[in-house]
XYZ file of C-alpha atoms in Angstrom:
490
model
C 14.928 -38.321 30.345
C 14.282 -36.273 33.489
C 17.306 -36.507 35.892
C 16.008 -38.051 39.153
C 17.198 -38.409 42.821
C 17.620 -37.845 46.260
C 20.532 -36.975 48.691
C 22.086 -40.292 49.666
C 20.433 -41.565 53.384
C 23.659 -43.634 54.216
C 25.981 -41.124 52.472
C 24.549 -37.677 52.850
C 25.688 -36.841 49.517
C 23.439 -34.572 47.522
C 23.512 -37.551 44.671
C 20.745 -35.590 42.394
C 23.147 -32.714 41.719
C 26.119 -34.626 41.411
C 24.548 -36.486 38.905
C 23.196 -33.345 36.933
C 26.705 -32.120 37.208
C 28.610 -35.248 35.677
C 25.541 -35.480 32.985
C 26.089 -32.083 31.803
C 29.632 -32.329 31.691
C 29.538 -35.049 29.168
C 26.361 -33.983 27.198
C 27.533 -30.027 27.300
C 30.723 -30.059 24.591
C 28.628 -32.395 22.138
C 25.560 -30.161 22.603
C 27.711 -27.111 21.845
C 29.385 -28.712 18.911
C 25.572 -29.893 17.278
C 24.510 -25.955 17.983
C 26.870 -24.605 16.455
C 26.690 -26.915 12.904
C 23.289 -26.270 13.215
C 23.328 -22.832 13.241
C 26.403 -22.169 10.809
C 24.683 -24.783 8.163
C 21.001 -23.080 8.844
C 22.607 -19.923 8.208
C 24.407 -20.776 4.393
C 21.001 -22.744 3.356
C 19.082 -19.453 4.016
C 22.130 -17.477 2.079
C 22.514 -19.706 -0.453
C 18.628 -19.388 -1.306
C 19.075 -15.746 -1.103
C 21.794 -16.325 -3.565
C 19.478 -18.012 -6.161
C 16.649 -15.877 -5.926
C 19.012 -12.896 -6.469
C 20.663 -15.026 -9.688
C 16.934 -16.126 -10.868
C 16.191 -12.254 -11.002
C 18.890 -11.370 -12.581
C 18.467 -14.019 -15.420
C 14.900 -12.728 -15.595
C 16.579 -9.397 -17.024
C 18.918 -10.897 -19.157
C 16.498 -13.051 -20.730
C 14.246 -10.181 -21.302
C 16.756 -8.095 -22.693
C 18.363 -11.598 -24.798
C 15.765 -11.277 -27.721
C 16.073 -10.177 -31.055
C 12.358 -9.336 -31.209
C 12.925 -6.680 -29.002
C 14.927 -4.713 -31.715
C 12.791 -5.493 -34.322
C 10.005 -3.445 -32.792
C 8.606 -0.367 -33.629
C 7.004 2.585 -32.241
C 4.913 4.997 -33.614
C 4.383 8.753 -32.326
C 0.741 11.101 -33.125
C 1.457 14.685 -32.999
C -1.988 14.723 -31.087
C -3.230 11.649 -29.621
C -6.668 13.533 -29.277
C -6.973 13.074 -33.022
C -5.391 9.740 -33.163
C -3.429 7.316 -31.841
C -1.100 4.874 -33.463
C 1.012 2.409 -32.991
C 3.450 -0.494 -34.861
C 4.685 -3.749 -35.384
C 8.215 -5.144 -36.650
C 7.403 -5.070 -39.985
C 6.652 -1.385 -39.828
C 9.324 0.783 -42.326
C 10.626 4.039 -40.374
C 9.518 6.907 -41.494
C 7.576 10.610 -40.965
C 4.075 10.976 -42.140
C 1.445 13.717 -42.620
C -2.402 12.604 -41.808
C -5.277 14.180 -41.608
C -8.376 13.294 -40.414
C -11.968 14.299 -42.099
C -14.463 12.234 -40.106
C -14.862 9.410 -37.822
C -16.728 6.252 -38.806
C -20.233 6.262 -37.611
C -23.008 3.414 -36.706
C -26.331 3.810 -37.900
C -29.116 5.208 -35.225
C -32.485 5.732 -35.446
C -35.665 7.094 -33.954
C -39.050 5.386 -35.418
C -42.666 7.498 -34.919
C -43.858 7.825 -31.451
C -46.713 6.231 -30.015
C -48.876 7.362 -27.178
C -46.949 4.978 -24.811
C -45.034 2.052 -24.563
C -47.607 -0.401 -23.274
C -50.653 0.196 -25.556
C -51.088 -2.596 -28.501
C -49.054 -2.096 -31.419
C -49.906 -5.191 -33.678
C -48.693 -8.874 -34.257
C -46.699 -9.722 -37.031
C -43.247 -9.692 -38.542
C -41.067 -6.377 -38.202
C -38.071 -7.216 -40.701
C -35.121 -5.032 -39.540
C -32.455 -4.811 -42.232
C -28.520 -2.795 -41.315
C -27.081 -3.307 -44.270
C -27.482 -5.981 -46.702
C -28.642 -8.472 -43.622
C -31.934 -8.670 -42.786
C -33.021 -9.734 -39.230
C -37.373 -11.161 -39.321
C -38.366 -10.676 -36.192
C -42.325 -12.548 -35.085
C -44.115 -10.205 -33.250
C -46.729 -12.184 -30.989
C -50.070 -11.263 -29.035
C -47.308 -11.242 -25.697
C -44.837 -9.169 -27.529
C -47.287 -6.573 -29.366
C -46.744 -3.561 -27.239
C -43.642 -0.971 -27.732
C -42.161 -2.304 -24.507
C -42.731 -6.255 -25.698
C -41.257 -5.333 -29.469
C -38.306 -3.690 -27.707
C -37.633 -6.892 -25.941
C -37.908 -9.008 -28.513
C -35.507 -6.751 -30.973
C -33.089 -7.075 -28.132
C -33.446 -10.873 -28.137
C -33.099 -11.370 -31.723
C -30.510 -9.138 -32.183
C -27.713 -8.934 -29.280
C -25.616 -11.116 -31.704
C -25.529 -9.201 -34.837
C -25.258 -5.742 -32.568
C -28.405 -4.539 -32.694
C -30.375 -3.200 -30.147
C -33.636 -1.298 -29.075
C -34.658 1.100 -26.160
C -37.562 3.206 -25.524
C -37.600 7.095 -25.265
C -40.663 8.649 -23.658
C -41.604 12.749 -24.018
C -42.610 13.460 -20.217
C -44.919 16.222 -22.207
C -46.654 13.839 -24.338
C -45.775 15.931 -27.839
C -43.253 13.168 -28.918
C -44.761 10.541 -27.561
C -42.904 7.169 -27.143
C -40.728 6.257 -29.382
C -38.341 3.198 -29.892
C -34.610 4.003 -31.125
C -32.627 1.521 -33.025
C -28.757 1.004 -32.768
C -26.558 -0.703 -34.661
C -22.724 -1.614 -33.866
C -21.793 -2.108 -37.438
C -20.033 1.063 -38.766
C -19.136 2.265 -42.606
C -21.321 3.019 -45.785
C -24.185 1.002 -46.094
C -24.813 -0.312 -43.231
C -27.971 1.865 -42.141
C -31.357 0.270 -40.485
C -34.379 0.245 -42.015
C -37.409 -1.049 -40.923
C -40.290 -3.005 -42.942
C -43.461 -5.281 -41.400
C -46.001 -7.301 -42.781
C -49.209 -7.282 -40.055
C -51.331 -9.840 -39.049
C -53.304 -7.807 -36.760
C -53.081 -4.386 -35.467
C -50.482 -2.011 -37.704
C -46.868 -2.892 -37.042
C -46.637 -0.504 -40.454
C -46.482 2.235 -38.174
C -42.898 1.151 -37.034
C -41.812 1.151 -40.773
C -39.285 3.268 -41.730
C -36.221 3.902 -44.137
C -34.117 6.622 -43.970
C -33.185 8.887 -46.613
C -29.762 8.079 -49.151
C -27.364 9.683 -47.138
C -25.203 10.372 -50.038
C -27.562 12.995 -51.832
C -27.903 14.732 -48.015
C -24.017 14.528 -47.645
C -24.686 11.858 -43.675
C -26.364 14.953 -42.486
C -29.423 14.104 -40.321
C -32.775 15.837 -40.760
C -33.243 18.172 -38.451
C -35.919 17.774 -35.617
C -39.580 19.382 -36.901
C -41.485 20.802 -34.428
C -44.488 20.989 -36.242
C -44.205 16.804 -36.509
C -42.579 16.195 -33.138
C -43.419 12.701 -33.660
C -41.886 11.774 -36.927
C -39.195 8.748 -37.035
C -35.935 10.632 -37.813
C -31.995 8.901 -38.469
C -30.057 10.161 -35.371
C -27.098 9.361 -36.981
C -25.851 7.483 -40.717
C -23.622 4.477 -40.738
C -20.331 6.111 -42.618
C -16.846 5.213 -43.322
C -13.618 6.937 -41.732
C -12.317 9.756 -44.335
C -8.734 10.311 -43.917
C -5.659 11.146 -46.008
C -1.841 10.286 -45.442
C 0.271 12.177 -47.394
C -2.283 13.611 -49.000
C -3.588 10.312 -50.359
C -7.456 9.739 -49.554
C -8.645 6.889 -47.751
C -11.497 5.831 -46.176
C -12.184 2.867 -43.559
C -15.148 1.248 -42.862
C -13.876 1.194 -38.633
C -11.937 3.840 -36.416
C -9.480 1.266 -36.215
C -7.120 2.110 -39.316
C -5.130 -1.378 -40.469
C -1.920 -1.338 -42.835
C -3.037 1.946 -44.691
C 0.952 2.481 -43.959
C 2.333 -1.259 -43.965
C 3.068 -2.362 -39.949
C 1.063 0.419 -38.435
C -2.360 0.803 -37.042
C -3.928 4.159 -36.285
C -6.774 4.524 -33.930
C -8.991 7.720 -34.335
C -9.963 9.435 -32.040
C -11.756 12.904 -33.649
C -12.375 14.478 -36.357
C -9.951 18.053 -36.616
C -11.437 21.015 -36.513
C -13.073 22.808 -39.419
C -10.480 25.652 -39.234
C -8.078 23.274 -38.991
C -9.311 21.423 -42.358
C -9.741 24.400 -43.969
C -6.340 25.466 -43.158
C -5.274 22.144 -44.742
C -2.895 21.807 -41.400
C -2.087 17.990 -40.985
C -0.974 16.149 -37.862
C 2.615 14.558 -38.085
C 3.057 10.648 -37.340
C 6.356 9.358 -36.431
C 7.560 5.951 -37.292
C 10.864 4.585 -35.318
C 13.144 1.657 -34.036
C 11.532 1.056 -30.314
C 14.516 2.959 -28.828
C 12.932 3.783 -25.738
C 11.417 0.223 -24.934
C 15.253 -1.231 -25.524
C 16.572 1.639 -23.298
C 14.110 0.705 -20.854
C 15.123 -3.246 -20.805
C 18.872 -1.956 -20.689
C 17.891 -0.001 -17.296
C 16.307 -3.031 -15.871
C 19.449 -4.988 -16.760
C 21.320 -2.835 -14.880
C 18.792 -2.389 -11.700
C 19.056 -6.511 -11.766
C 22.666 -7.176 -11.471
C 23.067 -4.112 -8.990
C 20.316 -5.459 -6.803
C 22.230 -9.213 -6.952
C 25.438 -7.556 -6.430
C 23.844 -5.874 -3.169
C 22.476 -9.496 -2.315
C 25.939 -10.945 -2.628
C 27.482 -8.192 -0.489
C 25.375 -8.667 2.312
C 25.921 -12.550 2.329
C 29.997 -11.891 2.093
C 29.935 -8.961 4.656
C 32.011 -9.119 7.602
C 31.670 -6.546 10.255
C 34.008 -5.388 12.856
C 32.807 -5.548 16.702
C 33.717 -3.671 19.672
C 37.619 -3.075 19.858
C 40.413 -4.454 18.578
C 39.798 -7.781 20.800
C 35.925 -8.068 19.523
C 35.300 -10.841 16.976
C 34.015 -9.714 13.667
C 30.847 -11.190 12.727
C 30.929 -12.514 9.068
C 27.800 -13.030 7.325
C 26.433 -16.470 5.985
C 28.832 -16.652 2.668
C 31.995 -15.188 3.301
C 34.318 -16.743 1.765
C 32.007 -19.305 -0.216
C 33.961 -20.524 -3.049
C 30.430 -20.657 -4.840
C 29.364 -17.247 -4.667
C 33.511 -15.917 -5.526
C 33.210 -17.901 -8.454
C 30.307 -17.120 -9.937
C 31.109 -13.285 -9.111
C 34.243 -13.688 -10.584
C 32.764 -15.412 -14.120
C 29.889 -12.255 -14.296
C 32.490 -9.633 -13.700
C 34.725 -11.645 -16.295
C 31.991 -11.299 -18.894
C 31.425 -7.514 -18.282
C 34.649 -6.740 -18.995
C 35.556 -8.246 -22.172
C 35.542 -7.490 -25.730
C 33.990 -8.788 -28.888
C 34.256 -7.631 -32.454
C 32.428 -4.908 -33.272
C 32.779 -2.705 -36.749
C 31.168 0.893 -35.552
C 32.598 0.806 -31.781
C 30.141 -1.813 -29.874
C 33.431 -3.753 -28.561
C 32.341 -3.001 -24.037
C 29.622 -2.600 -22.393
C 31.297 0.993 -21.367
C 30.797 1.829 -25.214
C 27.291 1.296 -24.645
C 27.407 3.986 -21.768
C 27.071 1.325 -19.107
C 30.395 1.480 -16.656
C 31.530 -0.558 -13.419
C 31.731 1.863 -10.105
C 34.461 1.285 -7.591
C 31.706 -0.964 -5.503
C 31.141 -2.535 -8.759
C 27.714 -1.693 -9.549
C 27.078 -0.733 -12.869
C 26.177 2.945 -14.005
C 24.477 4.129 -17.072
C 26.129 7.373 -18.884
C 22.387 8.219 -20.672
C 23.671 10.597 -23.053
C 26.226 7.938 -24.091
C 23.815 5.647 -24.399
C 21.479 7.575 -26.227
C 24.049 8.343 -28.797
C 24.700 4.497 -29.327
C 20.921 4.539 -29.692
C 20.784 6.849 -32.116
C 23.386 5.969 -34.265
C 24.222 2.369 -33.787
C 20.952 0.679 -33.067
C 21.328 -1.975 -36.110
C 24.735 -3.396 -34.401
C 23.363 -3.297 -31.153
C 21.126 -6.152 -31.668
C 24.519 -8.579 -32.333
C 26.624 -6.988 -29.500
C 24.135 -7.714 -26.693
C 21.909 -10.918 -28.413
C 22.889 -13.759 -31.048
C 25.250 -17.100 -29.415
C 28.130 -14.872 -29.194
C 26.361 -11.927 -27.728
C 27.479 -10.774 -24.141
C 24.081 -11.656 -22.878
C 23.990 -14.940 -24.156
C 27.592 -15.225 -22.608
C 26.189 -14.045 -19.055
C 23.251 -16.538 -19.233
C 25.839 -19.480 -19.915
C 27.230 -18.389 -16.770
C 24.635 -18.359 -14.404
C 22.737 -21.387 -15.583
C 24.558 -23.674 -13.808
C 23.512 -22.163 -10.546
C 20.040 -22.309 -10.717
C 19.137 -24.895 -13.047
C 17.819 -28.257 -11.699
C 20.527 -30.436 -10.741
C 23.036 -27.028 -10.938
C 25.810 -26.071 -8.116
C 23.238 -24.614 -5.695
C 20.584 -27.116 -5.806
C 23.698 -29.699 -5.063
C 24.800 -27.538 -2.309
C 21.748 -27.350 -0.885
C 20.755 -30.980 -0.582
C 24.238 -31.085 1.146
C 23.133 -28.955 3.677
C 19.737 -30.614 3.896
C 21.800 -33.283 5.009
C 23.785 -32.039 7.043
C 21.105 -30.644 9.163
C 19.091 -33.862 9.162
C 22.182 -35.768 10.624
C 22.635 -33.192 13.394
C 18.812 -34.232 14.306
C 20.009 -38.140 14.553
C 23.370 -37.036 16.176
C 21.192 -34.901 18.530
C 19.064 -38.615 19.141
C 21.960 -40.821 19.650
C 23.500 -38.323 22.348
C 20.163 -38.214 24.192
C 19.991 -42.122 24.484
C 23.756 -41.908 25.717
C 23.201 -39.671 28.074
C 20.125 -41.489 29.348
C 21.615 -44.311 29.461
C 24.909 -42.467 31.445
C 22.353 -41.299 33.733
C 20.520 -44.323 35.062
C 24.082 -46.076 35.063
C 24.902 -43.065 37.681
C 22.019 -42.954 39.464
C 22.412 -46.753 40.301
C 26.211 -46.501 41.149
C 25.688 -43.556 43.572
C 22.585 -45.512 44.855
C 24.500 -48.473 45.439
C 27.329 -46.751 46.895
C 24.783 -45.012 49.620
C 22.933 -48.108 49.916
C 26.709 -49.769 51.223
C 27.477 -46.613 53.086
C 24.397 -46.996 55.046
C 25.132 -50.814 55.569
C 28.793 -50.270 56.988
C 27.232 -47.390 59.338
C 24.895 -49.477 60.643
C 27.736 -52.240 61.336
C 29.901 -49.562 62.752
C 26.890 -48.712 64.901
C 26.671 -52.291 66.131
C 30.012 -52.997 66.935
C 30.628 -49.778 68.645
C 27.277 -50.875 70.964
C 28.668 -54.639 71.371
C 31.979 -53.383 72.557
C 30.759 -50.736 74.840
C 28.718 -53.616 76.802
C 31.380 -56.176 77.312
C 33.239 -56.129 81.159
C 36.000 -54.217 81.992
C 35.159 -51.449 79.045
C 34.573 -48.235 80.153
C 32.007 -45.842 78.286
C 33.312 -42.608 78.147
C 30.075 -41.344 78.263
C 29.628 -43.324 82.017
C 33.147 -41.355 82.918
């Protein structure tokens, strides 16, 4: 409520400021007291959710790091990943092999005799298109009888068994135009041929099947310039030739599957002749995933440093001015909360467990606490442990009595639904919502204070004015009567 007012007629008081004044008084110490909850609870609800975030991230690591699958994995290593790739699963055996790598698998391609161009009738009929042992019947129409139309409908027919069709032209006419065929299924056998039966015109002309490859060893005919428009394969559908160990193999894909149990090898190219001829093979490492657990211990470490740098900036206290300046402490200092759980995580770093080959701290693992009690990693420590104790590993950081399964037990019951900083923070949801209804009542107090005034000091001027106006009065009566003097007549 606006304050309102006037300075008193009968009193000459100034009765809108002295009201304002006595208002404020009483409103002022309540006001200050509701500010200053506000702002000290406002300021541990935003902590406290910086808190839990910073815990939530942290159990993000652990939990990544908490998995036995992660120690199961295993990588695999090509010499030259322009040859071939590889990589493995859990089931993979460690190990070194030798490969080599002959030839890649191929698809079939081919180029069928050139016409004059691609629009001219070809014929109607059926043009039976067969990649291996499936056979695709394709009804050539009156609409559909030119190069171009037979290329569309091959494409129609055939873009869900991977075949396709385009059309190359000879800008000089020799080769005329021709339609190439292209297959996505790779390995032996599975060339295109072509075969028609005509109802009118000569589909025959499109006819075609290609030459065993096995008595021409895959090699493609070569182009003949005296029959520039002769169908010709581009390329033969082949298997992958390969040996491991020196072991042949073949594959009907590039993509290599449990030739070595657990790993798959992706090829890439074929080596060089000089390379085959010098028998040289390409070396293919098979290993525990060191380097992905190494990497999951890192983030472990980035994750309770970066909470550790959360909680120090919600605990800080800084000095002001002099020695008379008040220090300003930051949102959780002294929060029994946030020293307890600190006090349970740096608890859990620091014990022991059993361990038979020297896994008993986390500073046997090459991870240490600093005097601001971050955590460092010692990498060649670590890569030792790596080396030589990976198989214990697993059951000093993982497993129910693992120091990461320990860790989570601690900081579930701070974040979980229900947990000691949800609770917390409905309290302070609480809090604040009662400062809004505190903050309501003292405004309808006040209000009410200040009409109450407003009336009394109107009253008061209202009287004032009355007994002036009597003293006015008399003074005027008494002045008139005989015998009385006015001073002012003297």
């Amino acid at each position: 409520m606006a304050i309102q007012g006037f300075t008193g007629v009968g009193s000459g008081l100034d009765i809108n400021n002295i009201v304002k004044a006595m208002v404020n008084a009483e409103s002022a110490p309540k006001t200050a007291q509701l500010n200053r909850l506000e702002r000290d609870t406002t300021a541990k609800f935003s902590g406290l959710g910086q808190f839990r975030s910073a815990i939530s991230d942290f159990q993000s690591a652990i939990k990544d790091l908490n998995d036995p699958a992660l120690f199961e994995k295993r990588s695999a290593t090509s010499a030259k990943q322009d040859i071939f790739t590889a990589k493995a699963d859990g089931t993979a055996t460690a190990g070194n092999f030798s490969v080599q790598v002959f030839n890649l698998a191929q698809t079939s391609k081919l180029s069928l005799q050139g016409l004059d161009n691609a629009t001219d009738p070809v014929g109607t009929g059926t043009l039976t298109i067969s990649v291996g042992g499936e056979a695709l019947d394709i009804s050539i129409g009156e609409n559909d009888s030119s190069l171009a139309g037979i290329r569309d409908a091959i494409n129609a027919a055939g873009k869900n068994s991977g075949l396709s069709a385009t059309i190359v032209s000879d800008p000089s006419g020799a080769g005329g135009a021709r339609l190439v065929l292209s297959s996505d299924k790779a390995g032996n056998g599975n060339d295109i041929s072509v075969s028609s039966s005509s109802t009118t015109g000569n589909l025959g002309q499109l006819d075609f099947t290609p030459p065993d490859p096995t008595l021409i060893d895959y090699e493609p005919a070569a182009y003949d310039p005296a029959n520039p428009r002769a169908a010709r394969v581009i390329s033969y559908a082949r298997d992958a030739n390969l040996a491991i160990d020196g072991i042949p193999l073949s594959s009907a894909s590039n993509t290599v599957e449990d030739a070595i149990a657990g790993v798959t090898l992706t090829l890439k190219s074929a080596q060089s002749a000089e390379d085959l001829q010098n028998a040289s093979t390409i070396s293919l490492g098979v290993a525990e995933d060191r380097a992905g657990v190494k990497g999951s211990l890192k983030k472990f470490v980035d994750a309770y440093n970066k909470m550790m740098g959360t909680i120090g900036s919600l605990t800080k206290v800084t000095s002001v001015g002099g020695d008379d300046g008040e220090p300003l402490a930051a949102a959780l200092v002294g929060d029994a909360s946030v020293r307890s759980f600190s006090s349970a995580i740096r608890n859990e770093l620091g014990s022991t467990q059993g361990g038979t080959n020297g896994l008993r701290l986390l500073a046997d693992l090459g991870i240490s606490t600093q005097r601001d009690g971050t955590l460092k990693i010692d990498d060649q420590r670590m890569d030792t442990v790596l080396e030589e104790n990976f198989e214990e590993l697993s059951g000093f950081l993982t497993g129910d009595s693992g120091i990461l399964s320990r860790l989570e037990a601690k900081t579930d019951p701070y974040t979980q639904g229900g947990g000691i900083l949800e609770s917390r923070t409905k309290a302070l949801q609480n809090t604040l919502s009662s400062v809004d209804g505190q903050r309501e009542q003292l405004t309808r107090r006040i209000d009410k204070l200040e009409a109450q005034l407003f009336s009394q000091f109107n009253a008061m001027d209202a009287l004032v004015a009355q007994l002036s106006g009597t003293s006015d009065y008399l003074s005027g009566a008494l002045s008139n009567l005989p015998g009385v003097v006015r001073q002012d007549r003297r």
